[in-house]
C-alpha cells in the first residue's frame, strides 16, 4: 500500500509568494496531521483533522497559514504571503482514529520549503 | 496539556555500547507514549509504542523502552549500538489513541566507530 504522499518535496520561493503544500493520506485513514520541523523549535503540530473536520488549529502560527481538507484523500497547507521565517520542513501524517488501532501516526517524507 | 522533554539534543555512543535516550512526559491522564526515528531527509518512522499493559515494550531494530509512571519517564534503550542507528529520535505523548500527538524536540544519536 502507498504511504502518505506529500508534494512538492522541495519548494524554493521568494518572500511574499503564495505556497501550497499537498498531502494524500493513507487510504482508509480518517485523521490527518500537519507538523512543521525546524532546528530551533523541533517538530511543532500545526493542525489536525478528524473525518475532514479541523479539530485543533492552535498551532497555526498566524493568519498567513491556512489548511483545508476537502475530502478524505486530500489536504492542503497554504502560506500566503510567505516569509523567510517560514522556511522549514512540513510533514503530513495520518492514522485511523476511532478504530482498533493504537494511535500511531504514519508520516510522509516531508516538503522542504525555502523562502528567500 | 501534555508535553515531552528529551534530555540531551545530541548523544554520542561507541559502536557496541549501550544506547540510552531519555524522555520524560507530562500528562493529566495515563498517557500513550511513542518513540519515532528519523533518518536524514526522511519522515518519521515508529520504533515502538506504549498504550496499556506491560510497561516494558519492545520495538524494531532491537530497541526497547520502559514506562515508569512514578518517574514519568519512557527512556529508550538498546544494548549494543550499530552504526546504522545514527539518526534523530523523537519521544511523543498523547492523551489517548485519538488525541493529538505532541513530540519532544528530538535527540540526535551519533555512533562512534
PDB file of N, CA and C in Angstrom, chain B residues 20-67:
ATOM      1  N   UNK B  20      21.178   4.877  25.472  1.00  0.00           N
ATOM      2  CA  UNK B  20      20.142   5.321  26.403  1.00  0.00           C
ATOM      3  C   UNK B  20      19.723   6.727  26.014  1.00  0.00           C
ATOM      4  N   UNK B  21      18.481   6.864  25.580  1.00  0.00           N
ATOM      5  CA  UNK B  21      17.924   8.167  25.239  1.00  0.00           C
ATOM      6  C   UNK B  21      16.781   8.446  26.202  1.00  0.00           C
ATOM      7  N   UNK B  22      16.833   9.622  26.819  1.00  0.00           N
ATOM      8  CA  UNK B  22      15.918   9.915  27.922  1.00  0.00           C
ATOM      9  C   UNK B  22      14.700  10.709  27.478  1.00  0.00           C
ATOM     10  N   UNK B  23      13.566  10.349  28.058  1.00  0.00           N
ATOM     11  CA  UNK B  23      12.311  11.033  27.766  1.00  0.00           C
ATOM     12  C   UNK B  23      11.485  11.101  29.044  1.00  0.00           C
ATOM     13  N   UNK B  24      11.065  12.300  29.391  1.00  0.00           N
ATOM     14  CA  UNK B  24      10.113  12.492  30.490  1.00  0.00           C
ATOM     15  C   UNK B  24       8.871  13.172  29.935  1.00  0.00           C
ATOM     16  N   UNK B  25       7.739  12.786  30.442  1.00  0.00           N
ATOM     17  CA  UNK B  25       6.486  13.313  29.923  1.00  0.00           C
ATOM     18  C   UNK B  25       5.675  13.975  31.035  1.00  0.00           C
ATOM     19  N   UNK B  26       4.723  14.761  30.606  1.00  0.00           N
ATOM     20  CA  UNK B  26       3.742  15.343  31.500  1.00  0.00           C
ATOM     21  C   UNK B  26       2.370  15.083  30.896  1.00  0.00           C
ATOM     22  N   UNK B  27       1.484  14.509  31.702  1.00  0.00           N
ATOM     23  CA  UNK B  27       0.159  14.197  31.198  1.00  0.00           C
ATOM     24  C   UNK B  27      -0.823  14.140  32.362  1.00  0.00           C
ATOM     25  N   UNK B  28      -2.027  14.606  32.128  1.00  0.00           N
ATOM     26  CA  UNK B  28      -3.047  14.634  33.181  1.00  0.00           C
ATOM     27  C   UNK B  28      -3.745  13.288  33.347  1.00  0.00           C
ATOM     28  N   UNK B  29      -3.556  12.416  32.379  1.00  0.00           N
ATOM     29  CA  UNK B  29      -4.162  11.089  32.414  1.00  0.00           C
ATOM     30  C   UNK B  29      -3.093  10.074  31.993  1.00  0.00           C
ATOM     31  N   UNK B  30      -3.352   8.796  32.237  1.00  0.00           N
ATOM     32  CA  UNK B  30      -2.380   7.794  31.758  1.00  0.00           C
ATOM     33  C   UNK B  30      -2.130   7.981  30.271  1.00  0.00           C
ATOM     34  N   UNK B  31      -0.891   8.167  29.895  1.00  0.00           N
ATOM     35  CA  UNK B  31      -0.606   8.566  28.518  1.00  0.00           C
ATOM     36  C   UNK B  31      -0.417   7.402  27.556  1.00  0.00           C
ATOM     37  N   UNK B  32      -0.513   7.727  26.276  1.00  0.00           N
ATOM     38  CA  UNK B  32       0.017   6.891  25.226  1.00  0.00           C
ATOM     39  C   UNK B  32       1.396   7.484  24.885  1.00  0.00           C
ATOM     40  N   UNK B  33       2.389   6.656  24.783  1.00  0.00           N
ATOM     41  CA  UNK B  33       3.758   7.125  24.553  1.00  0.00           C
ATOM     42  C   UNK B  33       4.359   6.444  23.336  1.00  0.00           C
ATOM     43  N   UNK B  34       5.166   7.186  22.609  1.00  0.00           N
ATOM     44  CA  UNK B  34       5.736   6.700  21.359  1.00  0.00           C
ATOM     45  C   UNK B  34       7.206   7.109  21.263  1.00  0.00           C
ATOM     46  N   UNK B  35       7.981   6.297  20.574  1.00  0.00           N
ATOM     47  CA  UNK B  35       9.293   6.684  20.091  1.00  0.00           C
ATOM     48  C   UNK B  35       9.301   6.529  18.574  1.00  0.00           C
ATOM     49  N   UNK B  36       9.779   7.587  17.922  1.00  0.00           N
ATOM     50  CA  UNK B  36       9.926   7.581  16.474  1.00  0.00           C
ATOM     51  C   UNK B  36      11.397   7.826  16.130  1.00  0.00           C
ATOM     52  N   UNK B  37      11.807   7.356  14.955  1.00  0.00           N
ATOM     53  CA  UNK B  37      13.158   7.600  14.464  1.00  0.00           C
ATOM     54  C   UNK B  37      13.061   8.303  13.113  1.00  0.00           C
ATOM     55  N   UNK B  38      13.993   9.214  12.896  1.00  0.00           N
ATOM     56  CA  UNK B  38      14.044   9.939  11.622  1.00  0.00           C
ATOM     57  C   UNK B  38      15.448   9.852  11.055  1.00  0.00           C
ATOM     58  N   UNK B  39      15.560   9.250   9.880  1.00  0.00           N
ATOM     59  CA  UNK B  39      16.829   9.230   9.156  1.00  0.00           C
ATOM     60  C   UNK B  39      16.897  10.458   8.259  1.00  0.00           C
ATOM     61  N   UNK B  40      18.099  10.869   7.858  1.00  0.00           N
ATOM     62  CA  UNK B  40      18.250  12.104   7.078  1.00  0.00           C
ATOM     63  C   UNK B  40      17.345  12.154   5.865  1.00  0.00           C
ATOM     64  N   UNK B  41      16.698  13.287   5.712  1.00  0.00           N
ATOM     65  CA  UNK B  41      15.836  13.558   4.562  1.00  0.00           C
ATOM     66  C   UNK B  41      14.669  12.584   4.427  1.00  0.00           C
ATOM     67  N   UNK B  42      14.236  12.053   5.547  1.00  0.00           N
ATOM     68  CA  UNK B  42      13.085  11.157   5.534  1.00  0.00           C
ATOM     69  C   UNK B  42      12.058  11.590   6.575  1.00  0.00           C
ATOM     70  N   UNK B  43      10.891  10.985   6.486  1.00  0.00           N
ATOM     71  CA  UNK B  43       9.878  11.204   7.509  1.00  0.00           C
ATOM     72  C   UNK B  43      10.165  10.375   8.743  1.00  0.00           C
ATOM     73  N   UNK B  44       9.282  10.467   9.712  1.00  0.00           N
ATOM     74  CA  UNK B  44       9.456   9.740  10.957  1.00  0.00           C
ATOM     75  C   UNK B  44       8.847   8.350  10.843  1.00  0.00           C
ATOM     76  N   UNK B  45       9.521   7.387  11.476  1.00  0.00           N
ATOM     77  CA  UNK B  45       9.032   6.008  11.497  1.00  0.00           C
ATOM     78  C   UNK B  45       8.832   5.585  12.946  1.00  0.00           C
ATOM     79  N   UNK B  46       7.790   4.837  13.200  1.00  0.00           N
ATOM     80  CA  UNK B  46       7.524   4.372  14.551  1.00  0.00           C
ATOM     81  C   UNK B  46       8.524   3.292  14.959  1.00  0.00           C
ATOM     82  N   UNK B  47       9.135   3.493  16.127  1.00  0.00           N
ATOM     83  CA  UNK B  47      10.017   2.477  16.711  1.00  0.00           C
ATOM     84  C   UNK B  47       9.244   1.557  17.647  1.00  0.00           C
ATOM     85  N   UNK B  48       8.485   2.176  18.536  1.00  0.00           N
ATOM     86  CA  UNK B  48       7.696   1.407  19.500  1.00  0.00           C
ATOM     87  C   UNK B  48       6.668   2.324  20.140  1.00  0.00           C
ATOM     88  N   UNK B  49       5.719   1.697  20.856  1.00  0.00           N
ATOM     89  CA  UNK B  49       4.666   2.473  21.497  1.00  0.00           C
ATOM     90  C   UNK B  49       4.229   1.782  22.786  1.00  0.00           C
ATOM     91  N   UNK B  50       3.785   2.595  23.723  1.00  0.00           N
ATOM     92  CA  UNK B  50       3.163   2.103  24.947  1.00  0.00           C
ATOM     93  C   UNK B  50       1.749   2.659  25.008  1.00  0.00           C
ATOM     94  N   UNK B  51       0.792   1.763  25.237  1.00  0.00           N
ATOM     95  CA  UNK B  51      -0.582   2.217  25.405  1.00  0.00           C
ATOM     96  C   UNK B  51      -1.073   1.788  26.789  1.00  0.00           C
ATOM     97  N   UNK B  52      -1.248   0.506  26.987  1.00  0.00           N
ATOM     98  CA  UNK B  52      -1.616  -0.020  28.296  1.00  0.00           C
ATOM     99  C   UNK B  52      -0.921  -1.363  28.473  1.00  0.00           C
ATOM    100  N   UNK B  53      -0.999  -1.914  29.692  1.00  0.00           N
ATOM    101  CA  UNK B  53      -0.463  -3.255  29.887  1.00  0.00           C
ATOM    102  C   UNK B  53       1.007  -3.253  30.249  1.00  0.00           C
ATOM    103  N   UNK B  54       1.742  -4.180  29.692  1.00  0.00           N
ATOM    104  CA  UNK B  54       3.152  -4.378  30.034  1.00  0.00           C
ATOM    105  C   UNK B  54       3.933  -3.083  29.877  1.00  0.00           C
ATOM    106  N   UNK B  55       4.705  -2.765  30.891  1.00  0.00           N
ATOM    107  CA  UNK B  55       5.406  -1.481  30.890  1.00  0.00           C
ATOM    108  C   UNK B  55       6.715  -1.507  30.108  1.00  0.00           C
ATOM    109  N   UNK B  56       7.228  -2.701  29.834  1.00  0.00           N
ATOM    110  CA  UNK B  56       8.428  -2.818  29.000  1.00  0.00           C
ATOM    111  C   UNK B  56       7.972  -3.189  27.595  1.00  0.00           C
ATOM    112  N   UNK B  57       8.247  -2.311  26.674  1.00  0.00           N
ATOM    113  CA  UNK B  57       7.798  -2.547  25.300  1.00  0.00           C
ATOM    114  C   UNK B  57       9.011  -2.696  24.394  1.00  0.00           C
ATOM    115  N   UNK B  58       8.895  -3.611  23.481  1.00  0.00           N
ATOM    116  CA  UNK B  58       9.974  -3.867  22.523  1.00  0.00           C
ATOM    117  C   UNK B  58       9.563  -3.347  21.160  1.00  0.00           C
ATOM    118  N   UNK B  59      10.558  -2.792  20.458  1.00  0.00           N
ATOM    119  CA  UNK B  59      10.276  -2.248  19.147  1.00  0.00           C
ATOM    120  C   UNK B  59      11.161  -2.857  18.087  1.00  0.00           C
ATOM    121  N   UNK B  60      11.260  -2.145  16.995  1.00  0.00           N
ATOM    122  CA  UNK B  60      12.070  -2.635  15.895  1.00  0.00           C
ATOM    123  C   UNK B  60      13.545  -2.347  16.130  1.00  0.00           C
ATOM    124  N   UNK B  61      14.388  -3.039  15.400  1.00  0.00           N
ATOM    125  CA  UNK B  61      15.832  -2.804  15.413  1.00  0.00           C
ATOM    126  C   UNK B  61      16.472  -2.999  16.791  1.00  0.00           C
ATOM    127  N   UNK B  62      15.861  -3.786  17.647  1.00  0.00           N
ATOM    128  CA  UNK B  62      16.460  -4.103  18.935  1.00  0.00           C
ATOM    129  C   UNK B  62      16.236  -3.072  20.028  1.00  0.00           C
ATOM    130  N   UNK B  63      15.435  -2.063  19.760  1.00  0.00           N
ATOM    131  CA  UNK B  63      15.149  -1.033  20.753  1.00  0.00           C
ATOM    132  C   UNK B  63      14.028  -1.475  21.693  1.00  0.00           C
ATOM    133  N   UNK B  64      14.094  -0.966  22.913  1.00  0.00           N
ATOM    134  CA  UNK B  64      13.010  -1.159  23.859  1.00  0.00           C
ATOM    135  C   UNK B  64      12.913   0.065  24.761  1.00  0.00           C
ATOM    136  N   UNK B  65      11.752   0.190  25.419  1.00  0.00           N
ATOM    137  CA  UNK B  65      11.534   1.315  26.324  1.00  0.00           C
ATOM    138  C   UNK B  65      10.674   0.843  27.482  1.00  0.00           C
ATOM    139  N   UNK B  66      10.872   1.469  28.609  1.00  0.00           N
ATOM    140  CA  UNK B  66      10.114   1.102  29.797  1.00  0.00           C
ATOM    141  C   UNK B  66       9.319   2.292  30.308  1.00  0.00           C
ATOM    142  N   UNK B  67       8.031   2.091  30.475  1.00  0.00           N
ATOM    143  CA  UNK B  67       7.157   3.112  31.032  1.00  0.00           C
ATOM    144  C   UNK B  67       7.249   3.050  32.552  1.00  0.00           C
TER     145      UNK B  67
END
